[in-house]
Amino acid sequence: MKLFVSEGNPHCRKVLAALEVTGVQCDVHYVNHEERVVPYLSRPALPALLLPSGLHLFSSNAICRYLFEVSGTDCSELCGQWLEWEATDLQPALLQGKGSEVSKVLQGPLNYLEQSLSKGNTPYLTGDAVSVADVVLWAALYPILSDSSQALGERKCVKTWFDRGAVMHSLQSSAQKVLQGKGLQGNQCNQSNQCRDTKPCNSSPAEGEESERLVSVEEMEAAALTWSKGLNSCQSATDRQHPILPMEGKRNILLTSALPYVNNVPHLGNIIGCVLSTDVFSRYGRLRDWNVLFVCGTDEYGTATENKAREEGLTPQQICDKYHAIHASIYKWFQIDFDFFGRTTTEKQTEIAQDIFWRLHKHGFLVEDTVEQLRCENCQRFLADRFVEGICPHCSYPEARGDQCDKCGRLINAVELSEPQCKVCRQTPVIRSSKHLFLDLPKIESQLEQWLDKSTSTGDWTANAKQITRSWLRDGLKPRCITRDLKWGTPVPHPDFKEKVFYVWFDAPIGYLSITANYTDQWEKWWKNPDQVELYNFMAKDNVPFHSVVFPCSLLGAQDNYTLVSHLVATEYLNYEDSKFSKSRGVGVFGDMAKETGIPSDVWRFYLLYVRPEGQDSAFSWADMATKNNSELLNNLGNFINRAGMFVAKFFEGCVPAMELQQEDKKLLALVGWELQQYIQLMDKVKIRDALKHILNISRHGNQYIQVNEPWKKIKGGDTERQRAGTVTGVSVNIACLLSVMLYPYMPTVSQTIRDQLNAPQSCINTMLKGTGTFVCALCRGHRIGTVSPLFQKLEVDQIEALKKRFGGQQPEDEPPKKKTAAQKAASTQPAAVPAPAAPAAAEVAAVNGVDPEKAKQLTQAVAEQGEKVRTLKAQKAEKAAITAEVAKLLDLKKQLALAEGKSPEPAPQKGKKK
């Protein structure tokens, strides 16, 4: 690696400090601050880190974070929050302050830092050890706080924290190298570079610097050369022949999605966390010409199934059959393209689970012990962990489960819970003893750690997966019970335990193997082939320990050359609006309900992937979904693709015109090519949400290109102008073709619709995503397109409000009482007759005063959407007449809103008087 820095650049101080703290081996080159070291940027960008792959990092915080990760220290969520605060709050203050003003403008940030350190009660920002956040903030504040004239006053915590860093040789050394003794003055240098890090870490590329990239002549010519190469001719990347088996010379990818529990209808959070994310990566992998097998299925054994069967008056098997079909139907509607969707209640499951059990027994990795268990005398059964709830013994969280606390993540034995309750009947269970078998995790721990070191360093494990796994190992592994006193499960074959079944978290992950075995009798070519196969596990973060510790220990202990996970991809949680999904309370959208909304599954897929909780928890919001649909899909992506196709149909009789590229066109090709490369780099690393933004960036570039060139005007001019209109139209329709390919993993139906409308050759699917990205001319001169029509529909305010009410746990006032669920009836603690008169009274008062709160709420959303539309048109430099018309609509909506709020609807004359 090579690190390029310049004197007087405060951001270079950060990276040099991080380099010394981490001890990462890297060549440091001092260059002039005007030198352009990142080849595809036309302006200077320092510091810059050249990676072994040939890629560059040129955000100082990103470089620092990378250096820490290379050294084996991942950035926690809290650490990421501090880095974002440094970029969005501290740096703007540092830029604003000059000389004696510095102390004044830093009052706010320093007060916040003081409060956070005092609350945290730890020596460093994120805990007991130095993190990248400490280094970045120390380096940013060093020239100021090391100057005695910049008094910290009563901020004792900040002073103590800063003094710890100030004595570090790495910080003093980096400051000396960069500032060259200039102290506070040196911090004012090179402010243009400093501005680069003041955007939020999670801002979309459309809002950040990438939309303003400058392109070199070399990039333009290279893009034009690639464009001229045309399409490859080979078999479709989406064609499959079953059974899919590993192939020599191919990248063989085995994908698993966490097995959904059979008797729960999955909600949107379940869908994005597991099957949808896996489906996107699976489709992408095939576009990349990888040999992909995607398996999943329902997890069907355990107490929950027994209880559900009792509730519905069915046998456990009947419950499994019923809900397996429900799951399969939901995933089919969401277009989840499994190669095989199986289940765990099969003979193969019993055969493989018992084989692994006997191998563990043979190699001495099983131990016997007597266990104290909770038994509900009211339900007459031992309680599975998921059916016990109480107070966590570690963090006092009141809703900890019997196996794990969702708040602190620690493992729990159910008997350790304070005030335990049976979740079925809410009675207090009693403790009873029973003999069980345990997997001796401490005995396998050294093997596990060796494997984890290799897998986490070479594979793409998400930061939360690494963090959760390390916390388990840090606490020390303990023997883990693998048997349960149940009837519905895979039977334990040992004669001394013949009345017991395997515990679900020993048994369920083996379902990946048995499901593959039910797909093909050559399943071992996937699961006992670690040298040829890369295994990706997709899940939500609560499932991480079982996939990174418990299941790998089972396979390592079996000593049968099993394929272990190479890449563990875990999401955070998706919440619903400002609460959690709850089927019983009627809160949130569940998989079987999405279809009933009338919103196409591709739009659901798009929005869930847009808010995919990759680095932190996120939330589903109806208002945000409508905004993203109307702005990103309708006004941005759909608008561009429709215009490009319509210009071909309207101006060129449905045939792609001749294209003579000018510098402006080559610049666009280079911009689009760069976005394509970013998309591929991110998708290769399973950064699905971030990659989606680059698709939307491309359509933004396209809209701006059309708006600036105005082909609808040039087509009416002379030969030169008509030729220019043809080039702009031809390039645009080819960008639309590229977008159809990039969209395929996210919105498969929309992708196919675009290709059908463009009559695009099938080979475009095979060409565009090869290598680092290949944007070629797929629709050449004379190519006849199909019939063009709009791709998306607007989500109206009243439609969204109705859906929000429907899934918010409350019924609309005008809905008949009989439609209320039992849970909603139970939630009502007052007779319906008591509050009933209040509603009409309030309505009458509102009517007299002209106030209509419900209408005002709808109009507020409409004003926001129309305002966004006007801003978009202005940014795209649309025709004046078009902007004027939309502004008129906006003003009319504002008048209606004022009336609905009981205000004066005519503020315009007052503005005129002020002029």
Coordinates of C-alpha atoms in Angstrom, one line a residue, residues 286-470:
R286 CA -25.3 -15.1 -12.0
L287 CA -24.9 -11.8 -13.9
R288 CA -21.2 -12.0 -12.9
D289 CA -21.1 -15.6 -14.4
W290 CA -20.5 -17.2 -11.0
N291 CA -21.7 -20.7 -10.4
V292 CA -24.4 -20.1 -7.8
L293 CA -26.6 -22.4 -5.7
F294 CA -29.2 -20.7 -3.5
V295 CA -31.0 -23.0 -1.0
C296 CA -33.4 -22.2 1.9
G297 CA -36.4 -23.8 3.6
T298 CA -38.6 -23.7 6.6
D299 CA -37.3 -24.7 10.1
E300 CA -40.1 -26.9 11.3
Y301 CA -39.2 -28.7 14.6
G302 CA -39.6 -27.5 18.2
T303 CA -42.0 -26.4 20.9
A304 CA -43.4 -23.5 18.9
T305 CA -44.8 -25.9 16.3
E306 CA -46.3 -28.1 19.0
N307 CA -48.1 -25.1 20.6
K308 CA -49.3 -23.8 17.3
A309 CA -50.7 -27.2 16.5
R310 CA -52.6 -27.3 19.8
E311 CA -54.0 -23.8 19.2
E312 CA -55.3 -24.7 15.7
G313 CA -56.4 -28.2 16.6
L314 CA -54.0 -29.8 14.1
T315 CA -51.0 -32.1 14.3
P316 CA -47.5 -30.6 14.2
Q317 CA -47.0 -32.1 10.7
Q318 CA -50.3 -30.5 9.5
I319 CA -49.2 -27.2 10.9
C320 CA -45.8 -27.5 9.1
D321 CA -47.5 -28.4 5.8
K322 CA -49.9 -25.4 6.1
Y323 CA -47.3 -22.8 7.0
H324 CA -44.6 -24.1 4.6
A325 CA -47.1 -23.5 1.8
I326 CA -47.7 -19.9 3.2
H327 CA -44.0 -19.2 3.3
A328 CA -43.5 -20.5 -0.2
S329 CA -46.4 -18.4 -1.5
I330 CA -45.0 -15.2 0.1
Y331 CA -41.5 -15.7 -1.3
K332 CA -42.9 -16.5 -4.7
W333 CA -44.8 -13.2 -4.7
F334 CA -41.6 -11.3 -3.6
Q335 CA -39.8 -13.1 -6.6
I336 CA -37.3 -14.9 -4.4
D337 CA -35.7 -17.1 -6.9
F338 CA -34.5 -20.1 -4.8
D339 CA -32.8 -23.0 -6.6
F340 CA -34.5 -25.1 -4.0
F341 CA -36.9 -24.2 -1.1
G342 CA -37.1 -27.2 1.3
R343 CA -37.9 -28.0 4.9
T344 CA -36.3 -29.7 7.9
T345 CA -38.9 -32.4 8.6
T346 CA -37.4 -34.9 6.2
E347 CA -35.6 -38.3 6.4
K348 CA -32.5 -36.6 5.0
Q349 CA -32.5 -34.2 8.0
T350 CA -32.7 -37.1 10.5
E351 CA -30.0 -39.1 8.6
I352 CA -27.4 -36.2 8.3
A353 CA -28.1 -34.8 11.8
Q354 CA -27.6 -38.2 13.4
D355 CA -24.5 -38.9 11.4
I356 CA -22.9 -35.6 12.7
F357 CA -24.1 -36.5 16.2
W358 CA -22.3 -39.9 16.1
R359 CA -19.2 -38.4 14.7
L360 CA -19.1 -35.8 17.5
H361 CA -19.7 -38.6 20.0
K362 CA -16.9 -40.7 18.4
H363 CA -14.3 -37.9 18.6
G364 CA -15.2 -37.1 22.3
F365 CA -16.9 -33.7 21.7
L366 CA -20.1 -34.6 23.6
V367 CA -20.5 -34.6 27.4
E368 CA -23.4 -35.6 29.7
D369 CA -24.7 -33.4 32.5
T370 CA -27.8 -32.9 34.6
V371 CA -29.6 -29.7 33.8
E372 CA -32.1 -27.7 35.8
Q373 CA -34.9 -26.7 33.5
L374 CA -38.0 -24.6 33.7
R375 CA -41.2 -26.6 33.6
C376 CA -44.7 -25.1 33.3
E377 CA -47.0 -27.1 35.5
N378 CA -50.0 -25.4 33.9
C379 CA -48.9 -26.4 30.4
Q380 CA -47.6 -29.7 31.6
R381 CA -44.3 -29.5 29.7
F382 CA -40.6 -28.4 29.9
L383 CA -40.3 -25.0 28.3
A384 CA -38.2 -24.4 25.3
D385 CA -36.0 -21.3 25.7
R386 CA -38.1 -19.2 23.3
F387 CA -41.1 -19.8 25.5
V388 CA -39.5 -18.3 28.6
E389 CA -39.2 -14.6 29.3
G390 CA -37.8 -12.7 32.2
I391 CA -35.2 -10.2 33.4
C392 CA -31.7 -10.6 32.0
P393 CA -29.1 -11.5 34.8
H394 CA -26.5 -9.4 33.0
C395 CA -28.2 -6.1 31.9
S396 CA -31.6 -6.3 33.6
Y397 CA -33.5 -6.1 30.3
P398 CA -37.0 -7.1 31.2
E399 CA -37.9 -9.1 28.1
A400 CA -34.9 -11.4 27.8
R401 CA -35.5 -14.8 26.2
G402 CA -34.5 -18.1 27.8
D403 CA -31.5 -18.6 25.6
Q404 CA -30.2 -15.1 24.8
C405 CA -30.8 -11.4 25.7
D406 CA -31.7 -9.3 22.6
K407 CA -30.3 -6.2 24.3
C408 CA -26.9 -7.2 25.5
G409 CA -26.5 -10.2 23.3
R410 CA -25.2 -12.5 26.1
L411 CA -26.1 -16.2 26.3
I412 CA -28.5 -17.1 29.1
N413 CA -29.6 -20.3 30.7
A414 CA -33.3 -20.0 31.3
V415 CA -33.0 -20.8 35.0
E416 CA -30.8 -17.7 35.4
L417 CA -33.7 -15.3 34.5
S418 CA -35.2 -13.3 37.2
E419 CA -39.0 -13.4 37.4
P420 CA -39.4 -16.0 34.6
Q421 CA -42.7 -16.4 32.9
C422 CA -44.2 -19.0 30.6
K423 CA -44.9 -17.1 27.4
V424 CA -47.9 -19.3 26.6
C425 CA -49.9 -19.0 29.8
R426 CA -47.9 -16.3 31.7
Q427 CA -47.6 -18.6 34.8
T428 CA -44.4 -18.8 36.7
P429 CA -42.6 -22.0 35.9
V430 CA -40.8 -24.3 38.4
I431 CA -37.3 -25.8 38.2
R432 CA -36.9 -29.5 37.5
S433 CA -33.8 -31.6 36.7
S434 CA -33.1 -33.6 33.6
K435 CA -30.1 -35.4 32.1
H436 CA -28.8 -33.9 28.7
L437 CA -26.0 -34.1 26.2
F438 CA -23.8 -31.1 25.6
L439 CA -21.5 -30.1 22.7
D440 CA -18.1 -29.5 24.4
L441 CA -17.4 -26.1 22.8
P442 CA -14.3 -25.4 25.0
K443 CA -12.7 -28.5 23.6
I444 CA -13.1 -27.2 20.0
E445 CA -12.4 -23.6 20.8
S446 CA -8.8 -23.6 19.6
Q447 CA -9.8 -25.1 16.2
L448 CA -12.6 -22.6 16.0
E449 CA -10.4 -19.6 16.6
Q450 CA -7.8 -20.8 14.0
W451 CA -10.6 -21.2 11.4
L452 CA -12.2 -17.8 12.4
D453 CA -8.9 -15.9 12.0
K454 CA -8.7 -17.2 8.5
S455 CA -12.3 -16.8 7.5
T456 CA -12.9 -13.3 8.9
S457 CA -9.6 -12.0 7.4
T458 CA -10.1 -13.4 3.9
G459 CA -13.9 -13.4 3.6
D460 CA -16.5 -10.7 3.6
W461 CA -17.9 -10.8 7.1
T462 CA -20.0 -7.8 8.1
A463 CA -18.7 -5.7 11.0
N464 CA -21.5 -6.8 13.3
A465 CA -20.9 -10.5 12.6
K466 CA -17.2 -10.1 13.6
Q467 CA -18.1 -8.1 16.6
I468 CA -20.8 -10.5 17.9
T469 CA -18.5 -13.5 17.3
R470 CA -15.6 -11.8 19.1

